[in-house]
PDB file of C-alpha atoms in Angstrom:
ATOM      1  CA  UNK I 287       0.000   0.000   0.000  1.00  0.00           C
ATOM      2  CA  UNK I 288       1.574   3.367  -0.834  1.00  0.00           C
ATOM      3  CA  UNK I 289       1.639   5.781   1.948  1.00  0.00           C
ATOM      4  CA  UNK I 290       2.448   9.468   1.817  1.00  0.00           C
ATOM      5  CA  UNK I 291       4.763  11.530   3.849  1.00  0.00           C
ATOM      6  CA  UNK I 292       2.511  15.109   5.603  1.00  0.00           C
ATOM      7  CA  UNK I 293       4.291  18.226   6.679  1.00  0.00           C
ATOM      8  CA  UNK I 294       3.410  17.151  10.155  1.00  0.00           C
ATOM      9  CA  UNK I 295       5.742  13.981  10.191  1.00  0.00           C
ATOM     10  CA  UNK I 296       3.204  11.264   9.827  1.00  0.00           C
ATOM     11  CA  UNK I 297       2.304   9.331   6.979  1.00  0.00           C
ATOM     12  CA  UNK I 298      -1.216   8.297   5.159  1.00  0.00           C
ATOM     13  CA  UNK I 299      -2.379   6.259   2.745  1.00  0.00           C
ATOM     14  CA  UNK I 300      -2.229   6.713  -0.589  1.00  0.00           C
ATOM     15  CA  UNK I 301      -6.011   7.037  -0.668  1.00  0.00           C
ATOM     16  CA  UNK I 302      -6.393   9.088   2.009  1.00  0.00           C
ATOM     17  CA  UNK I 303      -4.186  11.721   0.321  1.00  0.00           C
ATOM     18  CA  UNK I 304      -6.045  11.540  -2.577  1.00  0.00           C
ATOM     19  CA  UNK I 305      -9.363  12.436  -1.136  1.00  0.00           C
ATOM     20  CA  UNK I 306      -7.805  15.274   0.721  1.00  0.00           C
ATOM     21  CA  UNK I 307      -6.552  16.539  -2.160  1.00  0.00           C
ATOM     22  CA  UNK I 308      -9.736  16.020  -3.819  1.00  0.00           C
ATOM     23  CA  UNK I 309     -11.891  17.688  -0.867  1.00  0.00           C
ATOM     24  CA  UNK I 310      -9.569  20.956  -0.676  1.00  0.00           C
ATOM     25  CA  UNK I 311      -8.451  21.727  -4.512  1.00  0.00           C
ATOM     26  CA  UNK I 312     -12.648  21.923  -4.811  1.00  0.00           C
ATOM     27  CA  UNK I 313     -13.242  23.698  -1.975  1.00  0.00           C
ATOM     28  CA  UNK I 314     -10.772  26.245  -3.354  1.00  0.00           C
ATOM     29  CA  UNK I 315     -12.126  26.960  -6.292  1.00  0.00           C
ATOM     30  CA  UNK I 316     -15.677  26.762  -5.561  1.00  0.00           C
ATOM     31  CA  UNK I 317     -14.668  30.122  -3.317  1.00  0.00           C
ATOM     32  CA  UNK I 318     -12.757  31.501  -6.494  1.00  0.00           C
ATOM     33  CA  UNK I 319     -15.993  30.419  -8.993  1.00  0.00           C
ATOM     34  CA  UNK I 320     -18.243  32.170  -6.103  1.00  0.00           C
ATOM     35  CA  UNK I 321     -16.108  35.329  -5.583  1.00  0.00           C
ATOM     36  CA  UNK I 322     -15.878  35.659  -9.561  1.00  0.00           C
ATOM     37  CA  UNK I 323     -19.630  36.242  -9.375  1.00  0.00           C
ATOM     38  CA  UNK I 324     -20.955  32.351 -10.669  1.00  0.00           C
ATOM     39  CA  UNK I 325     -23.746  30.674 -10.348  1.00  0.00           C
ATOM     40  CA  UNK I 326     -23.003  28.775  -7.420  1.00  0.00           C
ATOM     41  CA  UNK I 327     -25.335  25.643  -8.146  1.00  0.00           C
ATOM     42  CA  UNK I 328     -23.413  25.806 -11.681  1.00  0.00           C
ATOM     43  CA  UNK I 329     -20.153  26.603  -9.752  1.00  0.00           C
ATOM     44  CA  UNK I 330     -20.713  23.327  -7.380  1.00  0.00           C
ATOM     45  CA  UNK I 331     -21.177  20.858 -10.286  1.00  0.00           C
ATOM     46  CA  UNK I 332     -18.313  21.891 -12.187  1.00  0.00           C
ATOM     47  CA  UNK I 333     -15.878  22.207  -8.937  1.00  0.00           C
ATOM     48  CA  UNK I 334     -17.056  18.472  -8.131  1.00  0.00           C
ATOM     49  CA  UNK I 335     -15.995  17.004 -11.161  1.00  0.00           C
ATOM     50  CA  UNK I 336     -12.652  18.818 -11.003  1.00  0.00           C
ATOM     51  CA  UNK I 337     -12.266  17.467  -7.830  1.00  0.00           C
ATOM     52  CA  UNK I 338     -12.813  13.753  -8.635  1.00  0.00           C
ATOM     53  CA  UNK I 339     -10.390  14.172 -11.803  1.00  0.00           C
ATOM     54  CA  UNK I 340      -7.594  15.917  -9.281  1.00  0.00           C
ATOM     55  CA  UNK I 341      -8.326  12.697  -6.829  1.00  0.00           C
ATOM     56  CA  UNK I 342      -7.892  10.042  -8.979  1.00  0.00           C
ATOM     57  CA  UNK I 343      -5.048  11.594 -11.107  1.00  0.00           C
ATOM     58  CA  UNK I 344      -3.278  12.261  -7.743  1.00  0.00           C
ATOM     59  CA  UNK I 345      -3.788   8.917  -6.799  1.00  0.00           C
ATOM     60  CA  UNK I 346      -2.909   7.025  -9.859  1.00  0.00           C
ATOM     61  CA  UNK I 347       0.403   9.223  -9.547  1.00  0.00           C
ATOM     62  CA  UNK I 348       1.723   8.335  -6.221  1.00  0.00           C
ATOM     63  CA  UNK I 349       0.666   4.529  -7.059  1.00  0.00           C
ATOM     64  CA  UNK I 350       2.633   4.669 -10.132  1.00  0.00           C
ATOM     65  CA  UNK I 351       5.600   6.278  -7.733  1.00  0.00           C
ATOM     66  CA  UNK I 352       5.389   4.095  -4.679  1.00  0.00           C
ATOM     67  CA  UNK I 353       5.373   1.008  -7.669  1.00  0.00           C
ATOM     68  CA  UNK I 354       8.579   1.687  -9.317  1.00  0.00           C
TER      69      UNK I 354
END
């Protein structure tokens, strides 16, 4: 299982990492989308699928890493 190194000196899965990565980067710019002046029910669908693409790319990344 590949595990990844925090800031904070502890480690978590690989999966774990992912799905804060995935949780934050849409957080982030659903607040940019909102403070541009969007739609935010239009702003909420779009951030979500970024999300799930950041998650899974980030994921299939440090897999691929932890692999080789």
């Amino acid at each position: 299982m590949a595990t990844v190194k925090t800031g904070l000196g502890t480690s978590v899965s690989a999966k774990v990492a992912a799905l804060i990565i995935s949780v934050v980067s849409s957080l982030l710019l659903l607040a940019v989308f909102v403070a541009l002046g969007q739609d935010p029910a239009v702003s909420l669908f779009e951030v979500t699928i970024g999300g799930i693409i950041s998650g899974i790319t980030y994921y299939a990344g440090v897999s691929a890493r932890s692999d080789g």
